[in-house]
């Protein structure tokens, strides 16, 4: 209200980006997130300010990513990176690259996912004081790295990452990373993977991280299929679909629905 009254374009766009990213997108309210982010982009373009553009394009990119609109997400997140680099805005460069790491993981471009998660971690480490975040990003890089040929996993180091889940915001995502790593490294760690994914579900339920909870259910469904429990796998896939629809991620829901015929 204050920045609108003063017709402060920088303040208006920045506030809308923060509302989109921190107040709506994190909690799975994607329609609200998208509206705020698109308005942030419009005002940022009107202002011509690189800082507001960096935040706005990153925010709108994340909304597209969560909705499952991956081409639009990649385009906008890369624009976010571009504007961040023009003004050395390392902290939001890390935010944008985290989204790109997730995006390329989903599109199975494993090396690109590793690269963006790793670069994000480096930017965070430059900013200092965000150790838990940088370790979370390193774990993201490992989750993509194990999908590459001839990759090896340091199980002892993986347990060290698991013990450092200090921030609730990333707790469930971190647990899911570990579950996915164990799920994808070989067929010998399915029981351990299942325990970590269950922990992710509990954490995201407790912390109301709805989109992440949907992702947890989807990964758990994949694991149950690997174990041969098709009935329970279908049950958790249906839970994921329900959450995606509630959050406004209809494309993700439709993609998951195509897997119901197993």
Short mmCIF file of C-alpha atoms in Angstrom, two decimals:
data_model
loop_
_atom_site.label_atom_id
_atom_site.label_comp_id
_atom_site.label_asym_id
_atom_site.label_seq_id
_atom_site.Cartn_x
_atom_site.Cartn_y
_atom_site.Cartn_z
CA UNK A 1 0.00 0.00 0.00
CA UNK A 2 2.85 2.38 0.85
CA UNK A 3 4.79 1.84 -2.38
CA UNK A 4 1.62 2.00 -4.47
CA UNK A 5 0.67 5.29 -2.85
CA UNK A 6 4.10 6.67 -3.71
CA UNK A 7 3.98 5.18 -7.24
CA UNK A 8 7.34 3.57 -6.47
CA UNK A 9 7.76 1.15 -9.40
CA UNK A 10 10.84 -0.55 -7.95
CA UNK A 11 9.10 -1.11 -4.62
CA UNK A 12 5.88 -2.29 -6.26
CA UNK A 13 7.59 -4.85 -8.50
CA UNK A 14 9.91 -6.11 -5.75
CA UNK A 15 7.04 -6.54 -3.29
CA UNK A 16 4.98 -8.43 -5.88
CA UNK A 17 7.93 -10.73 -6.63
CA UNK A 18 8.38 -11.47 -2.94
CA UNK A 19 4.64 -12.08 -2.51
CA UNK A 20 4.71 -14.47 -5.47
CA UNK A 21 7.80 -16.36 -4.39
CA UNK A 22 7.75 -16.38 -0.60
CA UNK A 23 4.05 -16.03 0.24
CA UNK A 24 2.32 -18.08 -2.48
CA UNK A 25 4.66 -20.29 -4.53
CA UNK A 26 6.30 -21.93 -1.50
CA UNK A 27 2.91 -23.05 -0.21
CA UNK A 28 1.49 -24.26 -3.52
CA UNK A 29 -0.88 -21.36 -4.23
CA UNK A 30 0.22 -21.19 -7.86
CA UNK A 31 -2.64 -19.15 -9.35
CA UNK A 32 -1.97 -16.35 -6.86
CA UNK A 33 1.76 -16.74 -7.38
CA UNK A 34 1.41 -16.43 -11.15
CA UNK A 35 -0.77 -13.32 -11.00
CA UNK A 36 1.63 -11.51 -8.66
CA UNK A 37 4.72 -12.54 -10.66
CA UNK A 38 3.28 -11.49 -14.02
CA UNK A 39 2.33 -8.10 -12.58
CA UNK A 40 5.84 -7.83 -11.13
CA UNK A 41 7.31 -8.46 -14.59
CA UNK A 42 5.02 -5.86 -16.18
CA UNK A 43 6.03 -3.19 -13.67
CA UNK A 44 9.70 -4.18 -13.84
CA UNK A 45 9.68 -3.74 -17.61
CA UNK A 46 7.99 -0.37 -17.18
CA UNK A 47 10.66 0.70 -14.70
CA UNK A 48 13.57 -0.62 -16.77
CA UNK A 49 15.37 -1.52 -13.54
CA UNK A 50 17.62 -4.61 -13.68
CA UNK A 51 17.16 -5.49 -10.00
CA UNK A 52 13.37 -5.67 -10.28
CA UNK A 53 13.64 -7.62 -13.54
CA UNK A 54 16.00 -10.14 -11.90
CA UNK A 55 13.50 -10.81 -9.11
CA UNK A 56 10.39 -10.72 -11.29
CA UNK A 57 11.60 -13.09 -14.00
CA UNK A 58 12.88 -15.49 -11.37
CA UNK A 59 9.52 -15.42 -9.57
CA UNK A 60 7.48 -15.98 -12.71
CA UNK A 61 9.90 -18.70 -13.80
CA UNK A 62 9.29 -20.61 -10.58
CA UNK A 63 5.54 -20.41 -11.01
CA UNK A 64 5.80 -21.86 -14.51
CA UNK A 65 8.14 -24.55 -13.17
CA UNK A 66 5.77 -25.61 -10.40
CA UNK A 67 2.85 -25.64 -12.83
CA UNK A 68 4.83 -27.97 -15.11
CA UNK A 69 5.17 -25.42 -17.95
CA UNK A 70 8.83 -26.22 -18.40
CA UNK A 71 9.65 -24.33 -21.62
CA UNK A 72 8.24 -21.10 -20.19
CA UNK A 73 10.00 -21.80 -16.90
CA UNK A 74 13.39 -22.26 -18.55
CA UNK A 75 13.03 -19.07 -20.60
CA UNK A 76 12.11 -16.93 -17.59
CA UNK A 77 14.61 -18.44 -15.16
CA UNK A 78 17.41 -17.88 -17.68
CA UNK A 79 16.29 -14.25 -17.98
CA UNK A 80 16.41 -14.05 -14.19
CA UNK A 81 20.00 -15.35 -14.29
CA UNK A 82 20.91 -12.87 -17.03
CA UNK A 83 19.70 -9.85 -15.06
CA UNK A 84 21.26 -11.15 -11.83
CA UNK A 85 24.62 -11.40 -13.55
CA UNK A 86 24.37 -7.89 -14.96
CA UNK A 87 24.24 -6.47 -11.43
CA UNK A 88 26.13 -9.23 -9.53
CA UNK A 89 23.03 -10.19 -7.57
CA UNK A 90 24.52 -13.49 -6.39
CA UNK A 91 21.81 -14.50 -3.94
CA UNK A 92 18.99 -14.41 -6.49
CA UNK A 93 21.27 -15.88 -9.13
CA UNK A 94 21.44 -18.87 -6.78
CA UNK A 95 17.63 -18.88 -6.47
CA UNK A 96 17.15 -18.86 -10.26
CA UNK A 97 19.80 -21.55 -10.80
CA UNK A 98 18.17 -23.73 -8.14
CA UNK A 99 15.04 -23.67 -10.26
CA UNK A 100 17.05 -24.52 -13.36
CA UNK A 101 18.68 -27.41 -11.51
CA UNK A 102 15.24 -28.77 -10.69
CA UNK A 103 13.98 -28.16 -14.24
CA UNK A 104 16.85 -29.98 -15.95
CA UNK A 105 16.51 -32.83 -13.46
CA UNK A 106 12.90 -33.23 -14.51
CA UNK A 107 13.81 -33.12 -18.21
CA UNK A 108 16.61 -35.67 -17.60
CA UNK A 109 19.37 -33.34 -18.72
CA UNK A 110 21.48 -34.58 -15.84
CA UNK A 111 24.73 -32.72 -16.52
CA UNK A 112 22.90 -29.40 -16.90
CA UNK A 113 21.12 -30.09 -13.61
CA UNK A 114 24.45 -30.82 -11.89
CA UNK A 115 25.97 -27.64 -13.34
CA UNK A 116 23.16 -25.33 -12.19
CA UNK A 117 22.87 -26.81 -8.69
CA UNK A 118 26.66 -26.56 -8.31
CA UNK A 119 26.80 -22.95 -9.57
CA UNK A 120 23.92 -22.06 -7.25
CA UNK A 121 25.88 -23.50 -4.31
CA UNK A 122 28.96 -21.47 -5.26
CA UNK A 123 26.93 -18.24 -5.37
CA UNK A 124 25.41 -19.01 -1.97
CA UNK A 125 28.85 -19.70 -0.51
CA UNK A 126 30.08 -16.34 -1.85
CA UNK A 127 27.32 -14.65 0.14
CA UNK A 128 28.37 -16.45 3.37
CA UNK A 129 26.02 -17.29 6.22
CA UNK A 130 23.84 -19.68 4.20
CA UNK A 131 25.67 -22.96 4.85
CA UNK A 132 22.54 -25.06 5.21
CA UNK A 133 21.30 -23.79 1.83
CA UNK A 134 24.59 -24.45 0.05
CA UNK A 135 24.73 -28.01 1.44
CA UNK A 136 21.17 -28.57 0.27
CA UNK A 137 22.21 -27.45 -3.24
CA UNK A 138 25.24 -29.76 -3.21
CA UNK A 139 22.82 -32.57 -2.40
CA UNK A 140 20.71 -31.54 -5.40
CA UNK A 141 23.80 -31.82 -7.59
CA UNK A 142 24.45 -35.32 -6.25
CA UNK A 143 20.84 -36.35 -7.01
CA UNK A 144 21.45 -35.53 -10.69
CA UNK A 145 25.03 -36.82 -10.70
CA UNK A 146 24.03 -40.38 -9.76
CA UNK A 147 21.99 -40.53 -12.96
CA UNK A 148 25.12 -40.05 -15.06
CA UNK A 149 27.06 -43.05 -16.28
CA UNK A 150 30.01 -44.25 -14.19
CA UNK A 151 29.07 -42.00 -11.27
CA UNK A 152 30.00 -43.17 -7.78
CA UNK A 153 28.27 -42.30 -4.53
CA UNK A 154 30.01 -41.54 -1.26
CA UNK A 155 27.45 -43.01 1.17
CA UNK A 156 29.24 -41.70 4.25
CA UNK A 157 29.15 -38.15 2.87
CA UNK A 158 25.46 -38.62 2.03
CA UNK A 159 24.72 -39.38 5.68
CA UNK A 160 26.58 -36.20 6.68
CA UNK A 161 24.28 -34.17 4.44
CA UNK A 162 21.27 -35.89 5.98
CA UNK A 163 22.28 -34.83 9.49
CA UNK A 164 22.53 -31.16 8.52
CA UNK A 165 18.85 -30.54 7.76
CA UNK A 166 18.54 -27.43 9.92
CA UNK A 167 16.07 -25.26 7.97
CA UNK A 168 12.46 -26.46 7.82
CA UNK A 169 11.91 -24.82 4.42
CA UNK A 170 14.21 -27.34 2.69
CA UNK A 171 13.90 -30.22 5.13
CA UNK A 172 11.40 -32.30 3.15
CA UNK A 173 13.08 -31.51 -0.17
CA UNK A 174 16.44 -32.54 1.29
CA UNK A 175 14.99 -35.84 2.53
CA UNK A 176 13.42 -36.47 -0.89
CA UNK A 177 16.77 -35.76 -2.56
CA UNK A 178 18.38 -38.45 -0.40
CA UNK A 179 15.53 -40.86 -1.14
CA UNK A 180 15.84 -40.27 -4.88
CA UNK A 181 19.62 -40.67 -4.75
CA UNK A 182 19.29 -44.04 -3.04
CA UNK A 183 16.45 -45.02 -5.37
CA UNK A 184 18.47 -44.28 -8.49
CA UNK A 185 22.00 -45.33 -7.57
CA UNK A 186 21.14 -49.07 -7.75
CA UNK A 187 18.52 -51.62 -6.66
CA UNK A 188 20.19 -52.44 -3.36
CA UNK A 189 18.98 -49.44 -1.34
CA UNK A 190 15.21 -49.40 -1.92
CA UNK A 191 14.38 -49.91 1.76
CA UNK A 192 16.64 -47.01 2.80
CA UNK A 193 15.19 -44.86 0.01
CA UNK A 194 11.68 -45.63 1.24
CA UNK A 195 12.53 -44.49 4.78
CA UNK A 196 13.87 -41.15 3.51
CA UNK A 197 10.88 -40.53 1.27
CA UNK A 198 8.55 -41.27 4.19
CA UNK A 199 10.49 -38.69 6.23
CA UNK A 200 10.05 -36.20 3.37
CA UNK A 201 6.30 -36.80 3.38
CA UNK A 202 6.06 -36.24 7.14
CA UNK A 203 8.14 -33.05 6.98
CA UNK A 204 6.24 -31.52 4.06
CA UNK A 205 2.90 -32.39 5.67
CA UNK A 206 3.97 -30.73 8.92
CA UNK A 207 5.34 -27.64 7.15
CA UNK A 208 2.43 -27.28 4.67
CA UNK A 209 4.74 -27.52 1.63
CA UNK A 210 1.97 -28.72 -0.66
CA UNK A 211 3.78 -28.88 -4.02
CA UNK A 212 6.68 -30.66 -2.41
CA UNK A 213 4.26 -33.06 -0.74
CA UNK A 214 2.82 -33.86 -4.16
CA UNK A 215 6.35 -34.50 -5.46
CA UNK A 216 7.01 -36.75 -2.44
CA UNK A 217 3.92 -38.82 -3.21
CA UNK A 218 4.95 -39.09 -6.88
CA UNK A 219 8.44 -40.33 -5.99
CA UNK A 220 6.99 -42.75 -3.45
CA UNK A 221 4.66 -44.10 -6.13
CA UNK A 222 7.67 -44.66 -8.41
CA UNK A 223 9.47 -46.52 -5.63
CA UNK A 224 6.47 -48.73 -4.90
CA UNK A 225 6.26 -49.62 -8.60
CA UNK A 226 9.91 -50.66 -8.46
CA UNK A 227 9.05 -52.89 -5.49
CA UNK A 228 6.13 -54.44 -7.41
CA UNK A 229 3.37 -53.03 -5.16
CA UNK A 230 1.18 -51.67 -7.97
CA UNK A 231 -1.94 -51.15 -5.84
CA UNK A 232 -0.17 -48.95 -3.29
CA UNK A 233 1.78 -47.19 -6.06
CA UNK A 234 -1.51 -46.21 -7.69
CA UNK A 235 -2.84 -44.97 -4.34
CA UNK A 236 0.09 -42.57 -3.89
CA UNK A 237 0.02 -41.46 -7.51
CA UNK A 238 -3.64 -40.50 -7.04
CA UNK A 239 -2.66 -38.52 -3.93
CA UNK A 240 -0.02 -36.67 -5.95
CA UNK A 241 -2.54 -35.89 -8.71
CA UNK A 242 -5.05 -34.55 -6.18
CA UNK A 243 -2.47 -32.19 -4.66
CA UNK A 244 -1.23 -30.98 -8.05
CA UNK A 245 -4.81 -30.12 -9.03
CA UNK A 246 -5.46 -28.34 -5.72
CA UNK A 247 -2.33 -26.25 -6.21
CA UNK A 248 -3.14 -25.29 -9.80
CA UNK A 249 -0.47 -27.52 -11.37
CA UNK A 250 -2.86 -29.02 -13.92
CA UNK A 251 -0.11 -29.94 -16.40
CA UNK A 252 1.68 -31.95 -13.72
CA UNK A 253 -1.61 -33.61 -12.80
CA UNK A 254 -2.34 -34.59 -16.43
CA UNK A 255 1.18 -35.94 -16.87
CA UNK A 256 0.78 -38.06 -13.73
CA UNK A 257 -2.66 -39.27 -14.85
CA UNK A 258 -1.06 -40.81 -17.95
CA UNK A 259 0.87 -43.12 -15.61
CA UNK A 260 -2.27 -44.53 -13.96
CA UNK A 261 -2.58 -47.30 -16.53
CA UNK A 262 0.35 -49.32 -15.12
#
